[in-house]
PDB file of C-alpha atoms and ligand atoms in Angstrom:
ATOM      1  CA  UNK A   1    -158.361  54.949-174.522  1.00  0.00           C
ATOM      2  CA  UNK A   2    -158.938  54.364-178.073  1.00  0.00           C
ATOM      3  CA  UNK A   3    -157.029  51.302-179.646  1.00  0.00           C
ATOM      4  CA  UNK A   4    -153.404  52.100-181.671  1.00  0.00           C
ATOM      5  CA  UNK A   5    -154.135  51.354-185.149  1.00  0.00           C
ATOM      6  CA  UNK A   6    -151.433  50.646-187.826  1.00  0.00           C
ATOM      7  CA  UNK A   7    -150.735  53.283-190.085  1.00  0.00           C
ATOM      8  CA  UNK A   8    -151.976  56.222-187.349  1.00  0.00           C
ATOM      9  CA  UNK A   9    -150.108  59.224-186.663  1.00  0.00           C
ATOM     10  CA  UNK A  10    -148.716  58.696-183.032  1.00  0.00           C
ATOM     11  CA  UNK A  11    -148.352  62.146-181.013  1.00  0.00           C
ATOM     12  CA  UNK A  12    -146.856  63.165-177.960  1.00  0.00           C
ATOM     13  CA  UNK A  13    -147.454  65.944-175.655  1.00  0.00           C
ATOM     14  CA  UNK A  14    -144.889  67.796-173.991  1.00  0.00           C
ATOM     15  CA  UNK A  15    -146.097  69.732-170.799  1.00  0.00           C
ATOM     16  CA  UNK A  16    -144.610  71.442-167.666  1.00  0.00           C
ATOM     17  CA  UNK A  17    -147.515  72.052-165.496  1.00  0.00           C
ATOM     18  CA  UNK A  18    -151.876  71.984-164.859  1.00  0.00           C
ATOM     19  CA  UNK A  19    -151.965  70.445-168.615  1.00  0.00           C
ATOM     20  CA  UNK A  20    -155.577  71.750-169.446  1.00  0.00           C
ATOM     21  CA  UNK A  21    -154.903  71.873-172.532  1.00  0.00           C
ATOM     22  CA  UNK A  22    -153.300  68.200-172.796  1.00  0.00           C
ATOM     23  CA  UNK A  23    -156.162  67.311-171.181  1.00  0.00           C
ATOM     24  CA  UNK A  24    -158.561  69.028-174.449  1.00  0.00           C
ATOM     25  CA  UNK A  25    -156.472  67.159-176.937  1.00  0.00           C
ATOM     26  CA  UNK A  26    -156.230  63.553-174.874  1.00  0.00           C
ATOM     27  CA  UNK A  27    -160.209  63.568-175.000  1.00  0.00           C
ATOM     28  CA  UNK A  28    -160.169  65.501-178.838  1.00  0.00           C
ATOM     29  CA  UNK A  29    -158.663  62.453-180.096  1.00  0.00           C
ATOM     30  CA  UNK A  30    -159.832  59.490-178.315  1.00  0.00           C
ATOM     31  CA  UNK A  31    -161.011  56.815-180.515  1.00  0.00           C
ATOM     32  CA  UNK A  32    -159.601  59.208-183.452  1.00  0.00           C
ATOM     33  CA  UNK A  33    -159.115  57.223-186.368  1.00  0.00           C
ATOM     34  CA  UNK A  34    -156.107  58.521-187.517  1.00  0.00           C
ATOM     35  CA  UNK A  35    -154.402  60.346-184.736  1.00  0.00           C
ATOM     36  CA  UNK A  36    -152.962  58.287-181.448  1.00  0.00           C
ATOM     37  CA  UNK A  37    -151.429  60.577-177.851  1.00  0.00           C
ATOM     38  CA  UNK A  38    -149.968  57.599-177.390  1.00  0.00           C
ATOM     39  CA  UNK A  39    -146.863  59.585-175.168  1.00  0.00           C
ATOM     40  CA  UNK A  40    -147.167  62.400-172.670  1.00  0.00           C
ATOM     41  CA  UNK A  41    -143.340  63.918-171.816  1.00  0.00           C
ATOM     42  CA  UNK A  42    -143.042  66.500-168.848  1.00  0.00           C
ATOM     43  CA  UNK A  43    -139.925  68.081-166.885  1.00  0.00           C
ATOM     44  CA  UNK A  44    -141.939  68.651-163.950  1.00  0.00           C
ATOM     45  CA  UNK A  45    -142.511  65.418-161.102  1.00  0.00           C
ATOM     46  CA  UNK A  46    -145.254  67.345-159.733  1.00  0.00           C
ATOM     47  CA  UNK A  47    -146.744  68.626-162.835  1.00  0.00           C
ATOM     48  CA  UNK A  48    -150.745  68.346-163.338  1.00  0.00           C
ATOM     49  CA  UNK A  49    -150.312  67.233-167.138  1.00  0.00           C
ATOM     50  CA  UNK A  50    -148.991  63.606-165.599  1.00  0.00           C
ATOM     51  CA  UNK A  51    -151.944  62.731-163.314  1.00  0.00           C
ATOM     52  CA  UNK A  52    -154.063  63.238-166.300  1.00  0.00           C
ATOM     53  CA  UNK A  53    -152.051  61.024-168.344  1.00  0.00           C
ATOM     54  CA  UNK A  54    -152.401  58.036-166.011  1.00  0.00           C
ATOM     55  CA  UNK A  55    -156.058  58.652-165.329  1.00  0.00           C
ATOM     56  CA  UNK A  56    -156.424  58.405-169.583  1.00  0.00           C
ATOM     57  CA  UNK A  57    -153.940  55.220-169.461  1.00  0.00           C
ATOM     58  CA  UNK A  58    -151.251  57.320-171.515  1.00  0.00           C
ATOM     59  CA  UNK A  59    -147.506  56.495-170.907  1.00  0.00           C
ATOM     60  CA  UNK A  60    -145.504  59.064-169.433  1.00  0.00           C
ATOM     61  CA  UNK A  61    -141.693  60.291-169.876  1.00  0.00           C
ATOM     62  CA  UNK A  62    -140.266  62.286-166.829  1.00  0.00           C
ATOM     63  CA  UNK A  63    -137.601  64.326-168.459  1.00  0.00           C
ATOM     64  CA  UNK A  64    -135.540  66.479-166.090  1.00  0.00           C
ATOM     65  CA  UNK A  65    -133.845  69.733-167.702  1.00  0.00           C
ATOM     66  CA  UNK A  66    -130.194  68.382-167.589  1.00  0.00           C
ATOM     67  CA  UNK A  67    -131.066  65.318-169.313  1.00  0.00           C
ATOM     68  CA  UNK A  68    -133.522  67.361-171.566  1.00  0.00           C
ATOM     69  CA  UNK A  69    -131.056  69.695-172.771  1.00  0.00           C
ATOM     70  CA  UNK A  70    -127.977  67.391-172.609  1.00  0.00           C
ATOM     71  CA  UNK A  71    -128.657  64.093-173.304  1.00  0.00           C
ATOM     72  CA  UNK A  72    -129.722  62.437-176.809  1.00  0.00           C
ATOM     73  CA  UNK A  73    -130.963  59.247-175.459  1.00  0.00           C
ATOM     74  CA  UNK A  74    -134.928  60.257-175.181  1.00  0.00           C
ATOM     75  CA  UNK A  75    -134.360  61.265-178.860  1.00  0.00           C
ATOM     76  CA  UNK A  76    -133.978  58.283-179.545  1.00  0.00           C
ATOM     77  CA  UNK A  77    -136.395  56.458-177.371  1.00  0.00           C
ATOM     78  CA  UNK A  78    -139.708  58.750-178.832  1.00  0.00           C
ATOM     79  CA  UNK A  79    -138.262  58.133-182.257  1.00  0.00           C
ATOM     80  CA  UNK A  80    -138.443  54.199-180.913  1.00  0.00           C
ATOM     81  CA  UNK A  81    -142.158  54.495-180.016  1.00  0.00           C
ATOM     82  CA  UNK A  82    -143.082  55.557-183.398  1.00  0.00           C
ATOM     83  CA  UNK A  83    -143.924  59.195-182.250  1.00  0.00           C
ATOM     84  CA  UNK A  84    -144.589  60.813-185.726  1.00  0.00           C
ATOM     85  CA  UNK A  85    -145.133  64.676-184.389  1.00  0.00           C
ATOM     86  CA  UNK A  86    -144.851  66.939-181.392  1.00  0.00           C
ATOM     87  CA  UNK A  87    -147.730  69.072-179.562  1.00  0.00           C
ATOM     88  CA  UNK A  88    -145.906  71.294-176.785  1.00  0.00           C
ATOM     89  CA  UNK A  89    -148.708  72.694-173.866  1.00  0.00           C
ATOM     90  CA  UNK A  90    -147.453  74.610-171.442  1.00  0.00           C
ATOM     91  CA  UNK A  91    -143.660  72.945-172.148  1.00  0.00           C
ATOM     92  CA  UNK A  92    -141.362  75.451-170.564  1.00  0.00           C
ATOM     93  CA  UNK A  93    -137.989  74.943-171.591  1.00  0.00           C
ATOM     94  CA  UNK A  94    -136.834  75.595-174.904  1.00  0.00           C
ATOM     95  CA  UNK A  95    -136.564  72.461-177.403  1.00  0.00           C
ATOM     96  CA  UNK A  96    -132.544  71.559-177.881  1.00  0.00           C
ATOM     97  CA  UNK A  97    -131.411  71.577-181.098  1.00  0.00           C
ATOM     98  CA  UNK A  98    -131.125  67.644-181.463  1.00  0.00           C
ATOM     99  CA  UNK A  99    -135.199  66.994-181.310  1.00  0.00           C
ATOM    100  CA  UNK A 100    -135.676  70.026-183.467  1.00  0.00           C
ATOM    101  CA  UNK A 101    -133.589  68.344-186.013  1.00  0.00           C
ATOM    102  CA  UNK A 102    -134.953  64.798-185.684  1.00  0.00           C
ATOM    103  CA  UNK A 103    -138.809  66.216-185.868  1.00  0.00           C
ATOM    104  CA  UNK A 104    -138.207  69.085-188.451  1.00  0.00           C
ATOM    105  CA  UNK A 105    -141.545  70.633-189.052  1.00  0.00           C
ATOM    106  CA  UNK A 106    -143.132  68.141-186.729  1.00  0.00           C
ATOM    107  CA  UNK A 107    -142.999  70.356-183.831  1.00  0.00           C
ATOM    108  CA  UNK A 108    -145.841  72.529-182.681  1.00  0.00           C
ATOM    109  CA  UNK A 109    -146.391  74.774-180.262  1.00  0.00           C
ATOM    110  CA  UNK A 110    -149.138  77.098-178.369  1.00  0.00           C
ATOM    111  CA  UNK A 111    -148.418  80.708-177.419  1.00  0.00           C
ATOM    112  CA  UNK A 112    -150.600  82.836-174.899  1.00  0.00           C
ATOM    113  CA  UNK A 113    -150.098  86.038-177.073  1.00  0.00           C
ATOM    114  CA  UNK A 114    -150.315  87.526-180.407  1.00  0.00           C
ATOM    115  CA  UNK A 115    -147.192  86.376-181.689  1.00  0.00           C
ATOM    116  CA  UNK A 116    -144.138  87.869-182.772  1.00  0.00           C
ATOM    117  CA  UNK A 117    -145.702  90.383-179.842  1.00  0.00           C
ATOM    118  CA  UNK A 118    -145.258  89.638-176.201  1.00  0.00           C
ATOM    119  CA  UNK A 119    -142.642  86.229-177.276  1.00  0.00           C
ATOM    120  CA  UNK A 120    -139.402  85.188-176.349  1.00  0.00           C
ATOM    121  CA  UNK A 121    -137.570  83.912-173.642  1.00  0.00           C
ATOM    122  CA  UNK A 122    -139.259  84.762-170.117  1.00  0.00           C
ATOM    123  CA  UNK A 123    -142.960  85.558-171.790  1.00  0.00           C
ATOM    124  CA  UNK A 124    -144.698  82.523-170.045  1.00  0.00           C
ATOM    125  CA  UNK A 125    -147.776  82.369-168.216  1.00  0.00           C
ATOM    126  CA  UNK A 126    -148.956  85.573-166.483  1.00  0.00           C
ATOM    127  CA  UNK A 127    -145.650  87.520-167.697  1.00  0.00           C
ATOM    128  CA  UNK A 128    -146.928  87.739-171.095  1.00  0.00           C
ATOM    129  CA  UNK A 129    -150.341  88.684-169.724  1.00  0.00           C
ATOM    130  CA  UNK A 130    -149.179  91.385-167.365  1.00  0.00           C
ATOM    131  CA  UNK A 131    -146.874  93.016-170.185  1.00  0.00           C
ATOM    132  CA  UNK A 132    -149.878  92.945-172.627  1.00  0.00           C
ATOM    133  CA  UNK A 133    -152.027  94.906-169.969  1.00  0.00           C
ATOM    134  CA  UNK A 134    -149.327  97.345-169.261  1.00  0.00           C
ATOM    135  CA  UNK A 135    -148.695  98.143-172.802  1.00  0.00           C
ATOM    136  CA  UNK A 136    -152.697  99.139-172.847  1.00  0.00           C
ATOM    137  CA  UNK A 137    -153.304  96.631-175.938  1.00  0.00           C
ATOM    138  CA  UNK A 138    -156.263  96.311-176.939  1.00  0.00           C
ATOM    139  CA  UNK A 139    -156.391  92.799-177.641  1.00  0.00           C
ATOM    140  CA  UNK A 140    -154.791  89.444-177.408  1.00  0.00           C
ATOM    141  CA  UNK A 141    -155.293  86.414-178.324  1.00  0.00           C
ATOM    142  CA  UNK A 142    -152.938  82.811-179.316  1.00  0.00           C
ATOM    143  CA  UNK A 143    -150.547  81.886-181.943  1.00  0.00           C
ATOM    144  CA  UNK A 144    -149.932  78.153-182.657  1.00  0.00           C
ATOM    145  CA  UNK A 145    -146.543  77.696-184.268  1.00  0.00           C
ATOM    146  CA  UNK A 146    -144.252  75.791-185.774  1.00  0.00           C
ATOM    147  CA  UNK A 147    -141.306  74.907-183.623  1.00  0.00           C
ATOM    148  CA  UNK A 148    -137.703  76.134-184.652  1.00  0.00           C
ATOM    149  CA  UNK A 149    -134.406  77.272-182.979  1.00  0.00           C
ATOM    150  CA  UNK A 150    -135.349  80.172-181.493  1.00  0.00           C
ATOM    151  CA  UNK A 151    -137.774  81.302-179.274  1.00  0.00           C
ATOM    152  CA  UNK A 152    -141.538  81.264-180.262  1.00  0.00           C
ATOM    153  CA  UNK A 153    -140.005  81.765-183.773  1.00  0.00           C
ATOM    154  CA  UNK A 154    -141.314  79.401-185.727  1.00  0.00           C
ATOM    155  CA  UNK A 155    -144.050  79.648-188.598  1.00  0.00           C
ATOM    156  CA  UNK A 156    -147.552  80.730-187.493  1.00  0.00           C
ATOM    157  CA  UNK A 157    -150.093  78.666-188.657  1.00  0.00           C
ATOM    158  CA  UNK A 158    -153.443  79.855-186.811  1.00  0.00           C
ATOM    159  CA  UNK A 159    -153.960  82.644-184.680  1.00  0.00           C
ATOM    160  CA  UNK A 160    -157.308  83.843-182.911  1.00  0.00           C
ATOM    161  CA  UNK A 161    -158.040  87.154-181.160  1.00  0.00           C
ATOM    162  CA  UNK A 162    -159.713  88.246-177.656  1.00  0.00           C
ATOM    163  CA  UNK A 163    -160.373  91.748-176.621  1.00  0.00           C
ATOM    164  CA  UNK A 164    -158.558  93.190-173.582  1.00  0.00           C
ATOM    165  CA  UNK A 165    -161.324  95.229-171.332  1.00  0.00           C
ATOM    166  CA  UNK A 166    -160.106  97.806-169.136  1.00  0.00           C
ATOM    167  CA  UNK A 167    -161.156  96.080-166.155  1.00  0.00           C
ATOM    168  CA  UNK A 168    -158.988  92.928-167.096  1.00  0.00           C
ATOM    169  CA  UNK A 169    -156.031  91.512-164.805  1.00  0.00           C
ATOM    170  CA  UNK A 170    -153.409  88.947-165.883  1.00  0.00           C
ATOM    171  CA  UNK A 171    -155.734  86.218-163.952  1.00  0.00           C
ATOM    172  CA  UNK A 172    -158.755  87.163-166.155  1.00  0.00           C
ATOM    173  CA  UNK A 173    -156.769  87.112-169.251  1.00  0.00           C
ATOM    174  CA  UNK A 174    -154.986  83.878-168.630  1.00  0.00           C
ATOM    175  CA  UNK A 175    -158.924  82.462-168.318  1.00  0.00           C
ATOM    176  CA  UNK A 176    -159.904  84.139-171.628  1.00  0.00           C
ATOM    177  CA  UNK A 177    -157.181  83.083-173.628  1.00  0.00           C
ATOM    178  CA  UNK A 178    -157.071  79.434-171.855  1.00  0.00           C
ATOM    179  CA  UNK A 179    -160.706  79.247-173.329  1.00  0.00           C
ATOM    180  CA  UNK A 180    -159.337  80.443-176.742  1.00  0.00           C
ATOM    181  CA  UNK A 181    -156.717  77.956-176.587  1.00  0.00           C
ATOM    182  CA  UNK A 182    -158.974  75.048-175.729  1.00  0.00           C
ATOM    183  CA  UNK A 183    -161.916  76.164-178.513  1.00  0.00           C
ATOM    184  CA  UNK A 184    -158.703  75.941-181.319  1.00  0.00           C
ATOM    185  CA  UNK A 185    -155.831  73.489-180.384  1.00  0.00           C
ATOM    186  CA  UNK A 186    -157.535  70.454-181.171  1.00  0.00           C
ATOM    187  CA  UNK A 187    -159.072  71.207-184.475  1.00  0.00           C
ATOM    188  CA  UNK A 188    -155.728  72.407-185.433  1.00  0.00           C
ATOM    189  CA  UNK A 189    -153.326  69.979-184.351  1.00  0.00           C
ATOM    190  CA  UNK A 190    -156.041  67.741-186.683  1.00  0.00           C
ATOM    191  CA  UNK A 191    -155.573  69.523-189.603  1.00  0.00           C
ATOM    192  CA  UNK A 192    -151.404  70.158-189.166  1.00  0.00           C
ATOM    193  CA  UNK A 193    -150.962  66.193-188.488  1.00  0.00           C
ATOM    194  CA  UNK A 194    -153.540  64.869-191.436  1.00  0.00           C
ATOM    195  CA  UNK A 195    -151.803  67.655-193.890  1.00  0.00           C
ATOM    196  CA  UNK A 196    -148.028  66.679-192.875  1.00  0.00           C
ATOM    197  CA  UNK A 197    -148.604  62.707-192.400  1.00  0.00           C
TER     198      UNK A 197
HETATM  199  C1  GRF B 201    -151.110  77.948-171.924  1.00  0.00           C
HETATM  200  O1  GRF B 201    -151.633  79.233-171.762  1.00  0.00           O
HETATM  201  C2  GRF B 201    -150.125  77.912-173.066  1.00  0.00           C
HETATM  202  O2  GRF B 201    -150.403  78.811-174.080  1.00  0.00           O
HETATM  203  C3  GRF B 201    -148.858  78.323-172.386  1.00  0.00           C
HETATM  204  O3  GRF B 201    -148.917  77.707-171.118  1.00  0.00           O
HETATM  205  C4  GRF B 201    -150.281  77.537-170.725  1.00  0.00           C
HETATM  206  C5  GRF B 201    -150.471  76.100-170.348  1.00  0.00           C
HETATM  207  O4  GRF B 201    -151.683  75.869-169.692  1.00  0.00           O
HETATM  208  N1  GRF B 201    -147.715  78.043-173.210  1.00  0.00           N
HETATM  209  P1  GRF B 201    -152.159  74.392-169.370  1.00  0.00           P
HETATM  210  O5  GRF B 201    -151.060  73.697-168.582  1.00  0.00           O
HETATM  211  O6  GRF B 201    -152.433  73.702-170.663  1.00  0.00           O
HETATM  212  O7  GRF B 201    -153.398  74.558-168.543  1.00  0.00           O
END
């Protein structure tokens, strides 16, 4: 782990389950010299994202959905650690109003699809896969976005494109776009957090 350096933009990670891509921007930014993970947050006991977080020696924050949606305490307690911004990776329920407030434009997020196609509530994980082979597209790709009120909503700030072969399932997908995802977050959570710091 690198070492917290005045004046760096602290980030945490919000994640519900394997956290592969946590996992890309925990080793992205080690020893950055700007940019700290310095939190990783997860609803999910069980979830993947946390082993990896204590095998980097990154503090975790078990949230469970009542107290996510309900409570404003953890609002208070990332502002407390000096959290600057907000990656969601895989985070699975929606952000309550309060921490959209409190981090306005400091929230971003990764989509497995083409966004405003295949988005909303219930298009997670192989849902929006299977619906995009089923509706014969002819390719996909990822949208990272800015965070608002509503569902995948927010403003798009990078998008890249896959094709979809005929031959493709929801599995095979999932692994294409996965390696999309983990090519681009990185890089672009860089450039988001150094223009908006
Ligand atoms: C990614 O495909 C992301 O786009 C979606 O959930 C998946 C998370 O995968 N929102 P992982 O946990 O990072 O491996």
């Amino acid at each position: 782990m690198g070492i917290l350096k005045a004046g760096q933009a602290k980030l945490a990670i919000f994640a519900s389950g394997k956290g592969s891509n946590a996992e890309k921007i925990i080793q992205y930014f080690v020893n950055h010299n700007n940019i700290h993970i310095l939190l990783i947050v997860s609803n999910k006991s069980n979830a993947g994202v946390l082993d990896i977080a204590k095998r980097s020696g990154i503090e975790t924050l078990l949230l469970e959905k009542k107290k996510f949606m309900e409570s404003n305490d953890y609002v208070q307690y990332i502002k407390n650690q000096g959290i600057t911004h907000i990656v969601l990776a895989g985070f699975l329920l929606k952000v309550p109003d309060s921490l959209i407030h409190t981090y306005n434009n400091k929230i971003l997020n990764i989509h497995p699809a083409l966004l405003p196609a295949y988005g909303g509530k219930g298009m997670y994980g192989e849902h929006v896969h299977q619906a995009v082979i089923q509706a014969g597209e002819k390719e996909t790709g990822i949208t990272i976005h800015l965070v608002d009120e509503e569902y995948d909503h927010g403003k798009t700030l990078f998008q890249a494109k896959v094709n979809v072969e005929p031959n493709d399932t929801p599995a095979s997908l999932a692994e294409k776009v996965h390696r999309l995802e983990h090519e681009h977050y990185p890089a672009v959570i860089e450039k988001w957090v150094s223009r908006t710091s």
